[in-house]
Amino acid sequence: MVQHEREPEHVRVAVIGSGFGGLGAAVRLRREGITDFVVLERADSVGGTWRDNSYPGCACDVPSHLYSFSFAPNPDWPRTFSGQEHIRAYLEHVADTFRLRSHIRFDHEVTMMRWDGEQLYWVVECANGAVLHADVVVSATGPLSDPKMPEIPGLDSFPGKVFHSARWDHDYDLRGKRVAMIGTGASAIQIVPAIQPKVRSLTLFQRTPPWVMPRVDRAITAPERWLHRQLPFTGAARRGLLWGIRELQVSAFTKRPNELGLVESLAKRNMARAIKDPALRAKLTPDYRIGCKRILLSSEYYPTLAKPNVDLVASGLSEVRGSTLVAADGTETEVDAIVFGTGFHVTDMPIADRVVGADGRTLAESWKGGMESLRGATAAGFPNWMTIIGPNTGLGNSSMILMIESQLSYMADYLRQLNVLGGRVALAARPSAVGAWNRRVQERMKRTVWNTGGCTSWYLDASGRNTTIWPGTTGEFRKETRAVDLGEYEVVRARPAEPAPAAPKPRKGRKASGAGAGAPEAVAS
């Protein structure tokens, strides 16, 4: 008996990732009446970056009531700035509340997505051997999902422990150890105060000092939580106030960076209160405009750097010789463990190597000169493929959940347009539309603090182009993504199948040989 291979499962939509973007997409699909979808998750639980980043002190630098979905308010946030465990629990709650579990396929890491131009669907391959066909793919892997490890000569021969902040080794005990922290970004300023009391010594390697402002965090009182539960509009009002304040701040970042001088004075005063040593203050004082890199929030970072078991090396790590770390300025430090807080692949996302479009090129090849998309969502040459938190959708001062929800609205209208068009159909972003959109974005970017502030940040790609940040308010972005403009897309329809050639008629006086000979072949519809 012949064993036939099982046909790949066909779904209307395949969502990649189950962080805020993926779960938000799943909720929106259900609200649109679409239940024929799957969420492919490479790990064994939901949470995305809030599952992967579990380092000591991990917390959000956006207020809790703004860092949550508008359609899933949480009246029980315990603190004004939530810790990693509370945000991850919130995402688990969203998955349960909106009955998303049946759609999620855990341990399904996507290794390749190929566009089939004949059938007009995506062939999605997973590391575990699963293959699916999807009319539409929504990539919600996020820019903070793949850690970036620098190439340091001699690192492979280091005899101690090495790990990235986003892959924290909780089985390794730091107590009594000599630890090096590489990097001074958002993760490092949380890790340093959290581990300092435990370690024998802590050496911080700093290439560029960050601007740090106090983090005004406190416990949310029981009466406040009760009020938000009993009168939900109070929670919505709190969220609205937090949103409005940040919208008013945007113009200083995007149009009038010189106005940020007052903020710099406040940041320097904050530093001076904790750091009395003028030499250390000099090392910690940035030489670029505040806001050029993300402004970091911490009330413990500076006091921790003044502790006797903490040493700041104002230079990057350049070489490892056995257990000795050598900085670019020649400083040598012997350590037992190295923690890298060196960020993520943001402008060179690995997922781009796994997407093959209509012309046979990968997304990474298409983006070789820099990431570009239409309204942060669709790329030329990749029909029916969308991304959540795509190029130029990042924020420098507010909540990414606001941007995600705007992109979910765009996704919903995209699917509605496909339904209206009917049949086997795809929408392909016109290169002219993608180019026009990105010229507009880059023109607005020219006067922003991220481009004029005098720093090198992870917002910029290898060519110095800012392909990460949105140069406007979240309200503006919501207007730009409210609906799909079909004029920006080419409508692609499946070619009708050609009828099979008719069989020759049998000659008179002779019967056709073979069962069914002379009968017309079925034509695929």
mmCIF file of C-alpha atoms in Angstrom, residues 199-425:
data_model
loop_
_atom_site.group_PDB
_atom_site.id
_atom_site.type_symbol
_atom_site.label_atom_id
_atom_site.label_comp_id
_atom_site.label_asym_id
_atom_site.label_seq_id
_atom_site.Cartn_x
_atom_site.Cartn_y
_atom_site.Cartn_z
ATOM 1 C CA VAL A 199 29.486 40.201 43.799
ATOM 2 C CA ARG A 200 33.043 40.521 45.062
ATOM 3 C CA SER A 201 33.829 43.144 42.432
ATOM 4 C CA LEU A 202 32.011 44.637 39.472
ATOM 5 C CA THR A 203 33.805 46.269 36.544
ATOM 6 C CA LEU A 204 31.692 48.214 34.086
ATOM 7 C CA PHE A 205 33.115 48.684 30.591
ATOM 8 C CA GLN A 206 31.631 51.862 29.121
ATOM 9 C CA ARG A 207 32.216 52.967 25.537
ATOM 10 C CA THR A 208 29.756 55.855 25.703
ATOM 11 C CA PRO A 209 28.085 57.196 28.867
ATOM 12 C CA PRO A 210 24.280 57.349 28.800
ATOM 13 C CA TRP A 211 22.072 60.212 29.955
ATOM 14 C CA VAL A 212 20.267 58.981 33.071
ATOM 15 C CA MET A 213 17.232 60.525 34.734
ATOM 16 C CA PRO A 214 15.599 59.457 38.034
ATOM 17 C CA ARG A 215 13.035 56.683 37.815
ATOM 18 C CA VAL A 216 10.095 57.846 39.907
ATOM 19 C CA ASP A 217 8.758 54.411 40.739
ATOM 20 C CA ARG A 218 6.414 53.530 43.570
ATOM 21 C CA ALA A 219 3.928 50.899 44.618
ATOM 22 C CA ILE A 220 0.394 51.506 43.355
ATOM 23 C CA THR A 221 -1.799 51.575 46.438
ATOM 24 C CA ALA A 222 -4.676 49.207 47.124
ATOM 25 C CA PRO A 223 -7.236 52.081 46.966
ATOM 26 C CA GLU A 224 -5.920 53.072 43.533
ATOM 27 C CA ARG A 225 -6.238 49.515 42.237
ATOM 28 C CA TRP A 226 -9.723 49.206 43.740
ATOM 29 C CA LEU A 227 -10.764 52.445 42.024
ATOM 30 C CA HIS A 228 -9.479 51.261 38.629
ATOM 31 C CA ARG A 229 -11.352 47.949 39.038
ATOM 32 C CA GLN A 230 -14.638 49.507 40.110
ATOM 33 C CA LEU A 231 -14.519 52.536 37.798
ATOM 34 C CA PRO A 232 -12.588 51.515 34.661
ATOM 35 C CA PHE A 233 -12.762 55.030 33.214
ATOM 36 C CA THR A 234 -10.314 56.146 35.920
ATOM 37 C CA GLY A 235 -7.695 53.750 34.563
ATOM 38 C CA ALA A 236 -8.412 54.981 31.037
ATOM 39 C CA ALA A 237 -8.019 58.574 32.214
ATOM 40 C CA ARG A 238 -4.702 57.736 33.856
ATOM 41 C CA ARG A 239 -3.520 56.139 30.617
ATOM 42 C CA GLY A 240 -4.712 59.143 28.618
ATOM 43 C CA LEU A 241 -2.823 61.560 30.843
ATOM 44 C CA LEU A 242 0.397 59.560 30.527
ATOM 45 C CA TRP A 243 -0.063 59.443 26.751
ATOM 46 C CA GLY A 244 -0.775 63.169 26.444
ATOM 47 C CA ILE A 245 2.314 64.204 28.398
ATOM 48 C CA ARG A 246 4.525 62.154 26.108
ATOM 49 C CA GLU A 247 2.858 63.457 22.969
ATOM 50 C CA LEU A 248 3.680 67.004 24.085
ATOM 51 C CA GLN A 249 7.334 66.051 24.520
ATOM 52 C CA VAL A 250 7.743 64.801 20.960
ATOM 53 C CA SER A 251 8.340 68.173 19.284
ATOM 54 C CA ALA A 252 11.510 68.732 21.354
ATOM 55 C CA PHE A 253 12.928 65.460 20.018
ATOM 56 C CA THR A 254 11.778 65.897 16.427
ATOM 57 C CA LYS A 255 11.795 69.636 15.715
ATOM 58 C CA ARG A 256 13.600 71.583 18.444
ATOM 59 C CA PRO A 257 16.436 69.479 19.920
ATOM 60 C CA ASN A 258 18.136 72.587 21.313
ATOM 61 C CA GLU A 259 15.284 72.924 23.799
ATOM 62 C CA LEU A 260 16.554 69.766 25.506
ATOM 63 C CA GLY A 261 19.344 71.713 27.214
ATOM 64 C CA LEU A 262 17.214 72.190 30.339
ATOM 65 C CA VAL A 263 16.686 68.435 30.577
ATOM 66 C CA GLU A 264 20.448 67.954 30.344
ATOM 67 C CA SER A 265 20.909 70.311 33.314
ATOM 68 C CA LEU A 266 18.462 68.240 35.362
ATOM 69 C CA ALA A 267 20.287 65.032 34.404
ATOM 70 C CA LYS A 268 23.651 66.499 35.437
ATOM 71 C CA ARG A 269 22.195 67.633 38.757
ATOM 72 C CA ASN A 270 20.860 64.111 39.282
ATOM 73 C CA MET A 271 24.354 62.732 38.674
ATOM 74 C CA ALA A 272 26.049 65.252 40.974
ATOM 75 C CA ARG A 273 23.820 64.272 43.896
ATOM 76 C CA ALA A 274 25.134 60.694 43.804
ATOM 77 C CA ILE A 275 28.638 61.029 42.322
ATOM 78 C CA LYS A 276 30.898 63.252 44.458
ATOM 79 C CA ASP A 277 34.157 62.291 42.738
ATOM 80 C CA PRO A 278 34.762 64.864 39.947
ATOM 81 C CA ALA A 279 36.918 62.420 37.954
ATOM 82 C CA LEU A 280 34.135 59.832 37.949
ATOM 83 C CA ARG A 281 31.572 62.505 37.051
ATOM 84 C CA ALA A 282 33.702 63.477 34.072
ATOM 85 C CA LYS A 283 33.712 59.872 32.845
ATOM 86 C CA LEU A 284 29.940 59.648 33.242
ATOM 87 C CA THR A 285 29.087 62.934 31.497
ATOM 88 C CA PRO A 286 27.955 62.428 27.872
ATOM 89 C CA ASP A 287 29.303 64.692 25.114
ATOM 90 C CA TYR A 288 26.174 64.461 22.959
ATOM 91 C CA ARG A 289 22.692 65.968 23.135
ATOM 92 C CA ILE A 290 20.316 64.238 25.541
ATOM 93 C CA GLY A 291 17.779 62.127 23.649
ATOM 94 C CA CYS A 292 20.190 61.217 20.835
ATOM 95 C CA LYS A 293 20.424 57.835 22.534
ATOM 96 C CA ARG A 294 17.481 56.604 24.580
ATOM 97 C CA ILE A 295 17.232 58.474 27.882
ATOM 98 C CA LEU A 296 17.616 55.883 30.631
ATOM 99 C CA LEU A 297 15.676 55.892 33.890
ATOM 100 C CA SER A 298 17.246 54.782 37.160
ATOM 101 C CA SER A 299 17.488 56.135 40.681
ATOM 102 C CA GLU A 300 20.004 53.440 41.738
ATOM 103 C CA TYR A 301 22.548 53.434 38.904
ATOM 104 C CA TYR A 302 24.685 56.423 39.922
ATOM 105 C CA PRO A 303 24.704 55.574 43.658
ATOM 106 C CA THR A 304 25.815 52.047 42.779
ATOM 107 C CA LEU A 305 28.769 53.305 40.718
ATOM 108 C CA ALA A 306 30.038 55.087 43.823
ATOM 109 C CA LYS A 307 30.219 51.810 45.804
ATOM 110 C CA PRO A 308 33.715 50.571 46.768
ATOM 111 C CA ASN A 309 33.426 47.246 44.902
ATOM 112 C CA VAL A 310 32.452 48.912 41.604
ATOM 113 C CA ASP A 311 34.945 50.186 39.034
ATOM 114 C CA LEU A 312 34.157 52.072 35.829
ATOM 115 C CA VAL A 313 36.409 51.615 32.804
ATOM 116 C CA ALA A 314 35.594 54.424 30.392
ATOM 117 C CA SER A 315 36.563 52.362 27.368
ATOM 118 C CA GLY A 316 35.212 49.436 25.406
ATOM 119 C CA LEU A 317 36.429 45.851 25.727
ATOM 120 C CA SER A 318 38.973 45.115 22.983
ATOM 121 C CA GLU A 319 40.630 41.806 23.901
ATOM 122 C CA VAL A 320 40.456 38.831 26.265
ATOM 123 C CA ARG A 321 43.663 37.168 27.449
ATOM 124 C CA GLY A 322 42.761 34.160 29.527
ATOM 125 C CA SER A 323 40.796 35.557 32.464
ATOM 126 C CA THR A 324 42.119 39.071 31.885
ATOM 127 C CA LEU A 325 39.999 41.618 30.028
ATOM 128 C CA VAL A 326 41.843 44.341 28.142
ATOM 129 C CA ALA A 327 40.066 47.609 27.389
ATOM 130 C CA ALA A 328 40.764 49.783 24.360
ATOM 131 C CA ASP A 329 42.659 52.225 26.604
ATOM 132 C CA GLY A 330 44.920 49.415 27.873
ATOM 133 C CA THR A 331 43.219 48.898 31.245
ATOM 134 C CA GLU A 332 43.467 45.277 32.384
ATOM 135 C CA THR A 333 40.941 43.567 34.662
ATOM 136 C CA GLU A 334 40.822 39.975 35.860
ATOM 137 C CA VAL A 335 37.311 38.524 36.184
ATOM 138 C CA ASP A 336 35.424 35.283 36.728
ATOM 139 C CA ALA A 337 32.357 36.106 34.629
ATOM 140 C CA ILE A 338 31.420 38.374 31.725
ATOM 141 C CA VAL A 339 27.896 39.680 31.175
ATOM 142 C CA PHE A 340 27.231 41.295 27.807
ATOM 143 C CA GLY A 341 24.598 44.023 27.720
ATOM 144 C CA THR A 342 25.360 44.780 24.087
ATOM 145 C CA GLY A 343 21.869 44.992 22.650
ATOM 146 C CA PHE A 344 20.165 43.246 19.765
ATOM 147 C CA HIS A 345 20.155 42.827 16.001
ATOM 148 C CA VAL A 346 17.790 45.711 15.285
ATOM 149 C CA THR A 347 18.730 47.070 11.865
ATOM 150 C CA ASP A 348 19.869 43.632 10.667
ATOM 151 C CA MET A 349 17.114 41.405 12.035
ATOM 152 C CA PRO A 350 17.905 37.693 11.425
ATOM 153 C CA ILE A 351 14.284 37.011 10.406
ATOM 154 C CA ALA A 352 15.000 38.968 7.201
ATOM 155 C CA ASP A 353 17.301 36.146 6.033
ATOM 156 C CA ARG A 354 14.381 33.726 6.331
ATOM 157 C CA VAL A 355 11.904 35.502 4.058
ATOM 158 C CA VAL A 356 12.099 34.852 0.288
ATOM 159 C CA GLY A 357 9.913 37.129 -1.806
ATOM 160 C CA ALA A 358 8.342 37.145 -5.261
ATOM 161 C CA ASP A 359 11.623 37.669 -7.116
ATOM 162 C CA GLY A 360 13.530 34.980 -5.221
ATOM 163 C CA ARG A 361 15.463 37.455 -3.079
ATOM 164 C CA THR A 362 15.473 37.390 0.686
ATOM 165 C CA LEU A 363 14.221 40.360 2.656
ATOM 166 C CA ALA A 364 17.785 40.833 3.923
ATOM 167 C CA GLU A 365 19.000 41.162 0.314
ATOM 168 C CA SER A 366 16.174 43.576 -0.474
ATOM 169 C CA TRP A 367 17.131 45.640 2.586
ATOM 170 C CA LYS A 368 20.869 45.555 1.891
ATOM 171 C CA GLY A 369 20.919 49.341 1.475
ATOM 172 C CA GLY A 370 18.800 49.850 4.605
ATOM 173 C CA MET A 371 15.420 48.702 5.891
ATOM 174 C CA GLU A 372 12.434 50.195 4.087
ATOM 175 C CA SER A 373 8.734 49.508 4.301
ATOM 176 C CA LEU A 374 5.413 51.126 3.514
ATOM 177 C CA ARG A 375 3.934 52.644 6.684
ATOM 178 C CA GLY A 376 6.149 50.376 8.752
ATOM 179 C CA ALA A 377 4.187 47.344 7.576
ATOM 180 C CA THR A 378 4.802 46.011 4.045
ATOM 181 C CA ALA A 379 7.876 45.692 1.831
ATOM 182 C CA ALA A 380 8.152 45.884 -1.951
ATOM 183 C CA GLY A 381 8.508 42.414 -3.490
ATOM 184 C CA PHE A 382 6.865 40.599 -0.580
ATOM 185 C CA PRO A 383 3.110 40.248 -1.255
ATOM 186 C CA ASN A 384 0.767 39.504 1.647
ATOM 187 C CA TRP A 385 3.657 39.759 4.134
ATOM 188 C CA MET A 386 3.412 42.260 6.957
ATOM 189 C CA THR A 387 5.553 43.145 9.921
ATOM 190 C CA ILE A 388 4.604 44.493 13.331
ATOM 191 C CA ILE A 389 7.198 46.962 14.668
ATOM 192 C CA GLY A 390 8.717 47.317 11.229
ATOM 193 C CA PRO A 391 11.184 49.941 9.977
ATOM 194 C CA ASN A 392 10.795 53.438 11.429
ATOM 195 C CA THR A 393 8.114 52.538 13.951
ATOM 196 C CA GLY A 394 10.265 52.758 17.088
ATOM 197 C CA LEU A 395 9.814 55.437 19.743
ATOM 198 C CA GLY A 396 12.260 57.418 21.812
ATOM 199 C CA ASN A 397 9.981 58.513 24.626
ATOM 200 C CA SER A 398 6.679 56.629 24.714
ATOM 201 C CA SER A 399 5.037 53.217 24.660
ATOM 202 C CA MET A 400 5.554 50.859 21.737
ATOM 203 C CA ILE A 401 2.146 49.335 22.487
ATOM 204 C CA LEU A 402 0.591 52.464 20.971
ATOM 205 C CA MET A 403 2.471 51.860 17.727
ATOM 206 C CA ILE A 404 1.625 48.158 17.753
ATOM 207 C CA GLU A 405 -2.096 48.899 18.043
ATOM 208 C CA SER A 406 -1.881 51.294 15.085
ATOM 209 C CA GLN A 407 -0.225 48.592 13.008
ATOM 210 C CA LEU A 408 -2.892 46.110 14.059
ATOM 211 C CA SER A 409 -5.536 48.464 12.658
ATOM 212 C CA TYR A 410 -3.629 48.590 9.382
ATOM 213 C CA MET A 411 -3.376 44.786 9.355
ATOM 214 C CA ALA A 412 -7.115 44.456 9.916
ATOM 215 C CA ASP A 413 -7.937 46.766 7.006
ATOM 216 C CA TYR A 414 -5.416 44.967 4.800
ATOM 217 C CA LEU A 415 -7.289 41.708 5.371
ATOM 218 C CA ARG A 416 -10.631 43.416 4.775
ATOM 219 C CA GLN A 417 -9.364 44.668 1.410
ATOM 220 C CA LEU A 418 -8.322 41.147 0.448
ATOM 221 C CA ASN A 419 -11.800 39.891 1.316
ATOM 222 C CA VAL A 420 -13.452 42.625 -0.736
ATOM 223 C CA LEU A 421 -11.255 41.836 -3.728
ATOM 224 C CA GLY A 422 -12.219 38.169 -3.383
ATOM 225 C CA GLY A 423 -10.710 34.985 -4.753
ATOM 226 C CA ARG A 424 -7.043 34.076 -4.742
ATOM 227 C CA VAL A 425 -5.535 37.517 -4.487
#
